[in-house]
Short mmCIF file of C-alpha atoms in Angstrom, two decimals:
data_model
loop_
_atom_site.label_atom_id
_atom_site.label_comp_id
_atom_site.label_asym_id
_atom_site.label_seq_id
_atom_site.Cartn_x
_atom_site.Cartn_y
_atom_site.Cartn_z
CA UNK A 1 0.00 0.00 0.00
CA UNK A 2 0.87 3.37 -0.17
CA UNK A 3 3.01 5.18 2.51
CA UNK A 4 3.01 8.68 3.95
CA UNK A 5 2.45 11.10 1.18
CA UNK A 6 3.21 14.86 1.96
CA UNK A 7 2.44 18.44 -0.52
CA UNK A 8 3.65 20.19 -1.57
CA UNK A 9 7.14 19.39 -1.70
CA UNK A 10 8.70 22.06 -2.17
CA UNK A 11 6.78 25.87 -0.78
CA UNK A 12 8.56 29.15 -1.08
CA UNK A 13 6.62 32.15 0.09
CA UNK A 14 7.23 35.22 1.20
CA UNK A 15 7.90 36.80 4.91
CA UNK A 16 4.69 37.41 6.30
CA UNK A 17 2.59 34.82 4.05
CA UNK A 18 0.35 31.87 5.51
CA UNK A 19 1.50 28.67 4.44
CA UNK A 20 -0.38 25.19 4.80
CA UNK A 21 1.34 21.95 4.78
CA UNK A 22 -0.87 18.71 4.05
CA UNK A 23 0.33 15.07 5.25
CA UNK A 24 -1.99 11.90 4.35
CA UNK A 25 -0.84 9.25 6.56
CA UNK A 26 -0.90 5.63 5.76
CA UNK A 27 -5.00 4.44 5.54
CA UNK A 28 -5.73 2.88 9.21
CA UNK A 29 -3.20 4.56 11.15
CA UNK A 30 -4.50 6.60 14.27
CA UNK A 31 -1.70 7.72 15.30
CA UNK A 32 -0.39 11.12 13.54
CA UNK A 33 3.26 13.39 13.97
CA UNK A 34 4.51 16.52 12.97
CA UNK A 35 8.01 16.87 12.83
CA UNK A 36 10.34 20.04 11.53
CA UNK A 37 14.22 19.26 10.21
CA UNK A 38 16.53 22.47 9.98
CA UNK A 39 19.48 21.56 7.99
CA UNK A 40 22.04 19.44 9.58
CA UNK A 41 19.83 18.53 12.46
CA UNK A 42 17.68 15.97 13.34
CA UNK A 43 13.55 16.15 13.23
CA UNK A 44 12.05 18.06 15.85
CA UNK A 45 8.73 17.04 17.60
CA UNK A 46 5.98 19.81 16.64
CA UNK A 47 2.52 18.34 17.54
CA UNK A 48 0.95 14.52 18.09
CA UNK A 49 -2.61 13.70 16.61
CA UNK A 50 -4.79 10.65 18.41
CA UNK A 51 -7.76 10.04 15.69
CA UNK A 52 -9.24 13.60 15.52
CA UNK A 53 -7.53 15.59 18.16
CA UNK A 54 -4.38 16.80 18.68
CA UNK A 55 -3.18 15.04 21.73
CA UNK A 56 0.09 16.92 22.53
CA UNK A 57 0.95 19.92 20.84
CA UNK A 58 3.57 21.24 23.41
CA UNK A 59 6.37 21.20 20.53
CA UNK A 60 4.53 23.86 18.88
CA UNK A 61 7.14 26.87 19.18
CA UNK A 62 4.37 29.57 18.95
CA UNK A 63 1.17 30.30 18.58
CA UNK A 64 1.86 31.00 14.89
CA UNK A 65 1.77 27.66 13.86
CA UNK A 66 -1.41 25.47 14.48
CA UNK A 67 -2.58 21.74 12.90
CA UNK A 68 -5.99 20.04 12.13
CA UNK A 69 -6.99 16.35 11.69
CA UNK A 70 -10.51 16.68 11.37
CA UNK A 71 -11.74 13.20 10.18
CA UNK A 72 -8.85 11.49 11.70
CA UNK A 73 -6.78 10.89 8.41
CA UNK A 74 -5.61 13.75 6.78
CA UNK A 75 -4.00 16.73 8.75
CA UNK A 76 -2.71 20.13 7.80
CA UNK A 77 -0.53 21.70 9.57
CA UNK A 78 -0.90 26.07 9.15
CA UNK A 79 1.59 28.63 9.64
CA UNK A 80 0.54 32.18 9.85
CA UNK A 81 2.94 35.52 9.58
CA UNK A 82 5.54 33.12 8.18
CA UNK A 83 9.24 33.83 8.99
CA UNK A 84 13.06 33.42 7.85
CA UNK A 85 13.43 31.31 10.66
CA UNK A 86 10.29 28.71 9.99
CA UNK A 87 12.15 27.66 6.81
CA UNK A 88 12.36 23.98 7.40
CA UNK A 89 11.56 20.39 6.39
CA UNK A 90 8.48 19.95 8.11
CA UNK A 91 7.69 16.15 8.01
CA UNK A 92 5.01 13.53 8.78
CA UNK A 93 5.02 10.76 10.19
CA UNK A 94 1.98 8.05 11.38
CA UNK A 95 1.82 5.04 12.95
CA UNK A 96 -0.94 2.43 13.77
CA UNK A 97 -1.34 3.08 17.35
CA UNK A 98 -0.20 5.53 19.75
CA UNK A 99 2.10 3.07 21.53
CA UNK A 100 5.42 3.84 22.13
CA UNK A 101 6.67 0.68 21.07
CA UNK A 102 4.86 1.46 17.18
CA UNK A 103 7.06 2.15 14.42
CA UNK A 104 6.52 5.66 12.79
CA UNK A 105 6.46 5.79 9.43
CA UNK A 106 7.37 9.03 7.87
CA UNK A 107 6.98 11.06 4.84
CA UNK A 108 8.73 12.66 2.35
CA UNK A 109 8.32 16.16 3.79
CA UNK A 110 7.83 19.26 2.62
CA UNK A 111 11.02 22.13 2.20
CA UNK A 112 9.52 25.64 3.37
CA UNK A 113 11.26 28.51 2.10
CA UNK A 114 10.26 31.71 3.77
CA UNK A 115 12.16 34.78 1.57
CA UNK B 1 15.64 17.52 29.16
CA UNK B 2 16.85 14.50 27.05
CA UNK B 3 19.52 15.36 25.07
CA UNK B 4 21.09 13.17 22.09
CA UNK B 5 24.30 13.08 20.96
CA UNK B 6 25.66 11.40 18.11
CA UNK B 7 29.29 11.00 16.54
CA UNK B 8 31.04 11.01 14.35
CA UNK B 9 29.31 13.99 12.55
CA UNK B 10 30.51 12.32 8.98
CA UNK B 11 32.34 9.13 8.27
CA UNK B 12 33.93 8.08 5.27
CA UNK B 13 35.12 4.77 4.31
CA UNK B 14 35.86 2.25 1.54
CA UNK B 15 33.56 -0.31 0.54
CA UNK B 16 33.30 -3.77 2.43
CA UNK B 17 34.42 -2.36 5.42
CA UNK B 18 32.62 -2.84 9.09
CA UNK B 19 31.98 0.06 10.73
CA UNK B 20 30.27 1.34 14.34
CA UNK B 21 28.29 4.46 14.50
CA UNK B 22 27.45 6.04 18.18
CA UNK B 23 24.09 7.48 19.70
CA UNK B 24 24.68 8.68 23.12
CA UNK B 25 21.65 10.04 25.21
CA UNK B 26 21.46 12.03 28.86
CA UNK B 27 18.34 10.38 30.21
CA UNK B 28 18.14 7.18 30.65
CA UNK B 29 14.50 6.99 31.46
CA UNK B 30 13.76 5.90 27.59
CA UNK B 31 10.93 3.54 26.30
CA UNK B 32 12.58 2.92 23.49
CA UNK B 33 15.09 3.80 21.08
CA UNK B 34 15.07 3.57 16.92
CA UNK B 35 17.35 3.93 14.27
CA UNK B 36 16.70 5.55 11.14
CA UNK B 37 17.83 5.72 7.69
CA UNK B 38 17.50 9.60 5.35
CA UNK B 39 18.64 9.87 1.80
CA UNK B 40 18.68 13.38 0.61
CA UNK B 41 15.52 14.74 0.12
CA UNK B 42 13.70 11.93 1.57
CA UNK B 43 11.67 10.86 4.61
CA UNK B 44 13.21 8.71 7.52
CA UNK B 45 13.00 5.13 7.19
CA UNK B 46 13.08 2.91 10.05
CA UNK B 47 16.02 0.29 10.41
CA UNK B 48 15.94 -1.20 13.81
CA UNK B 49 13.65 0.07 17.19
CA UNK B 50 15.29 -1.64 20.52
CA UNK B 51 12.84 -1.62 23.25
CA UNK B 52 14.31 -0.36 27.11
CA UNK B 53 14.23 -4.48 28.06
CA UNK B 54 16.38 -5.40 25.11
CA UNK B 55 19.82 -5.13 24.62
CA UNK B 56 20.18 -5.47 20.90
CA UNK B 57 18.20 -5.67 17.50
CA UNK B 58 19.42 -7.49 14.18
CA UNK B 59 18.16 -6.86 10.88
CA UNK B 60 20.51 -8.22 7.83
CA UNK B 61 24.13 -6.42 7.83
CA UNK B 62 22.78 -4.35 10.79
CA UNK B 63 22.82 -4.56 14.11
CA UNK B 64 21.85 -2.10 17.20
CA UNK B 65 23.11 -2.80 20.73
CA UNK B 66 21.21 -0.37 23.77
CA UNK B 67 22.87 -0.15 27.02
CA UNK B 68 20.64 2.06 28.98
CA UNK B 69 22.45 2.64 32.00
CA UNK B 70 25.27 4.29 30.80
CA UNK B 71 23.09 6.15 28.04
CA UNK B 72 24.47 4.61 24.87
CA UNK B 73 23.57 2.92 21.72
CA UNK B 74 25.55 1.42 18.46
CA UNK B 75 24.89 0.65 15.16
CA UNK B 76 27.42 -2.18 13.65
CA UNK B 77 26.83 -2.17 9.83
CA UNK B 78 28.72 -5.16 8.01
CA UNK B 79 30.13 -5.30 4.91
CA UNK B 80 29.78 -1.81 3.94
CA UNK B 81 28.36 -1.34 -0.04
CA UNK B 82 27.85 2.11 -1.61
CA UNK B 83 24.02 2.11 -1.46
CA UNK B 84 24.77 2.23 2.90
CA UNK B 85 25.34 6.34 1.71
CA UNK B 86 23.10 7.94 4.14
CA UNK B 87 22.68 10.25 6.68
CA UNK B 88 21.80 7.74 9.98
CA UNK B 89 19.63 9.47 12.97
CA UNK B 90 18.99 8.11 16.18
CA UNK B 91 16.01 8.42 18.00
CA UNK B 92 14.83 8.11 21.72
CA UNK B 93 11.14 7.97 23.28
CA UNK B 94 10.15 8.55 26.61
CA UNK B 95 7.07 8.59 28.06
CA UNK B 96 5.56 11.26 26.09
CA UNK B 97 4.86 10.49 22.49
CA UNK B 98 7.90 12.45 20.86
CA UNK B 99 11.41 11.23 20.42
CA UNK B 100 14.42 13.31 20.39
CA UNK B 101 16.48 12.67 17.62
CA UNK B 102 20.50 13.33 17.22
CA UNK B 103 21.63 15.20 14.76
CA UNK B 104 22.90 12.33 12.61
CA UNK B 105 25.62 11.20 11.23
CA UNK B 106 26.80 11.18 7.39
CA UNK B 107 27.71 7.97 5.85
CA UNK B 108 29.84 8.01 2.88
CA UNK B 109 30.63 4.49 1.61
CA UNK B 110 33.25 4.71 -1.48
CA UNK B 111 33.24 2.59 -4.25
#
């Protein structure tokens, strides 16, 4: 089946745009991530999705940045007032359940460039 | 707050040769930890997750050894071949449901 499919790739906008990111996890997974990947560094958490709601958002680094799963599948995560510093990889990942011993999968991710 | 550290930063070597990579972490309160494979421009792809009760994991040329007490984790890959060119992250998970992740290290495996 198909894996974790993120869009766009690729997003350059502007300082001071709003940007949305889109993840579709793998079909039957609950279980829903948001991680962001400045260059040379690892993924950092952002935000944790349970089925429809977003059980732990405390990576979130402000209140600019927010993320929806409404139906439990798809999820978009939404930046407003975009800046230099946001430019990231922002991936997905999903797994089956939310136990810890579950393997994420992860997605391609998207490359944010904020000019 | 967990912090992971992972070295060397980059590592070079000729084909068909073993080699060790190293994940260290601060905490050693971990459920788990997981070892991942990046190409450039792609997503992570899972190699080997070691659970806190185990003390190693074995998939093909790979294998990941956790000793939890003293915060540290290797990856042994065998028989290096050119297609092992990757960036390699580790990855820990606590109690919460994120994982801290080093910041990797570059595999270069020349032909």
């Amino acid at each position: 089946g198909a894996g974790v499919s993120q869009t766009p790739s690729n997003k350059v906008t502007e300082k001071g745009k709003y940007v949305e990111l889109r993840c579709d996890p793998i079909s039957g997974h609950t279980a829903l991530y948001w991680y962001r990947q400045s260059l040379g560094q690892g993924p950092e958490f952002l935000i944790y999705f349970q089925g429809t709601g977003a059980a732990d958002d405390s990576g979130l680094p402000n209140d600019r940045f927010f993320a929806v799963r409404p139906e439990g599948s798809v999820s978009t995560l939404k930046i407003q007032r975009t800046e230099r510093g946001d430019s990231a990889v922002y991936l997905c990942a999903s797994s089956s359940t939310s136990g810890r011993a579950d393997t994420q999968y992860f997605g391609p991710g998207t490359r944010l460039t904020v000019l | 707050k967990q912090e992971v550290t992972q070295i060397p930063a980059a590592l070079s070597v000729p084909e068909g040769e073993n080699l060790v990579l190293n994940c260290s972490f601060t905490d050693s309160a971990i459920y788990n930890l997981q070892w991942f494979r990046q190409d450039p421009g792609k997503g992570l792809t899972s190699l080997l997750l070691i659970q806190s009760s185990q003390r190693e994991q074995t998939s093909g040329r790979l294998n990941a050894s956790l000793d939890k007490s003293s915060g540290r984790s290797t990856l042994y890959i065998a028989a290096s071949q050119p297609g092992d060119s990757a960036t390699y992250l580790c990855a820990v998970r606590q109690g919460n449901n994120d994982m801290r992740f080093g910041a990797g290290t570059r595999l270069t495996v020349k032909p």
